Amino acid sequence: EVQLVESGGGLVKPGGSLRLSCAASGLTFSTYTMNWVRQAPGKGLEWVSYITSNSDYIGYADSVKGRFTVSRDNSRNSLYLQMNSLRAEDTAVYYCARESSGRSGYNDYTWFDPWGQGTLVTVSS
Amino acid sequence: DIQMTQSPSSLSASVGDRVTITCRARQTISTFLNWYQQKPGRAPKLLIFAASSLQNGVPSRFSGGGSGTDFTLTISSLQPEDFATYYCQQSWRSPWTFGQGTKVEIK
């Protein structure tokens, strides 16, 4: 069974930093693109970042670009999100999610499955 | 960014009802559309990918349809465990974007 377990969340002051981790098991981690998705309290889902299997390609939402850095260690089956210059609006549950894919006809589709249980980041003074 | 809009934002329904949720993309996304279910305090769970393909293990009462800009998620006979919030997500072009969610509540 594929399992993703996030850790590293907590309370941090505005302007502070935090590093999230996502430990993966039950899959060949090194072959998958991984993503971070967040959810502010009582709000919807917001994609944050992706990193391809060997870290060749990385992407960020505009809301975090220049402040957050995604990385991975395939030897440790782990995904990371370094969050700097944190703001109140970064308060959210942060989920890691595997990007799965499949072909149908001429198209290659992708989707998020599975997701970890999430870790809460609270930015407050 | 591709904006995704769901309707309604919430609905009340009874067990056994047929429920349809709509998701509209601001530009055409072919069939690059996924649906997720989220229960309170839990992570989202994939229901449907590529607009109409049912994820393994998801009950057949769930179905998806549409292409281009307009999509639907239908629950043919609502069950007690289906009361949750549902999100659509486009996978046509990064940044990946979600609809605002549709909360399905008990009438």
GROMACS .gro file of C-alpha atoms in nm, chain B residues 1-2 4-5 10-12 16-19 22 25 27-28 30 33 36 43 49 58 61 70 73 80 97 102 107:
model
   28
  126ASP     CA    1  -0.405   3.044  -1.493
  127ILE     CA    2  -0.711   2.837  -1.582
  129MET     CA    3  -1.233   2.648  -1.251
  130THR     CA    4  -1.584   2.725  -1.126
  135SER     CA    5  -2.340   2.362  -0.162
  136LEU     CA    6  -2.649   2.146  -0.184
  137SER     CA    7  -2.876   1.955   0.046
  141GLY     CA    8  -3.114   0.786  -0.252
  142ASP     CA    9  -3.123   1.115  -0.443
  143ARG     CA   10  -2.948   1.165  -0.774
  144VAL     CA   11  -2.698   1.448  -0.741
  147THR     CA   12  -2.104   2.101  -1.246
  150ALA     CA   13  -1.327   2.578  -1.704
  152GLN     CA   14  -1.087   2.786  -2.136
  153THR     CA   15  -1.103   2.453  -2.309
  155SER     CA   16  -1.032   1.877  -2.347
  158LEU     CA   17  -1.035   1.703  -1.557
  161TYR     CA   18  -1.185   1.446  -0.569
  168ALA     CA   19  -0.716   1.424   0.281
  174PHE     CA   20  -0.964   1.110  -1.371
  183VAL     CA   21  -1.467   0.389  -0.628
  186ARG     CA   22  -2.273   0.518  -0.849
  195ASP     CA   23  -1.817   2.189  -1.911
  198LEU     CA   24  -1.992   1.467  -1.151
  205PRO     CA   25  -2.469   0.827   0.378
  222THR     CA   26  -0.609   2.463  -1.046
  227THR     CA   27  -1.919   2.174  -0.361
  232LYS     CA   28  -3.135   1.727   0.392
   0.00000   0.00000   0.00000
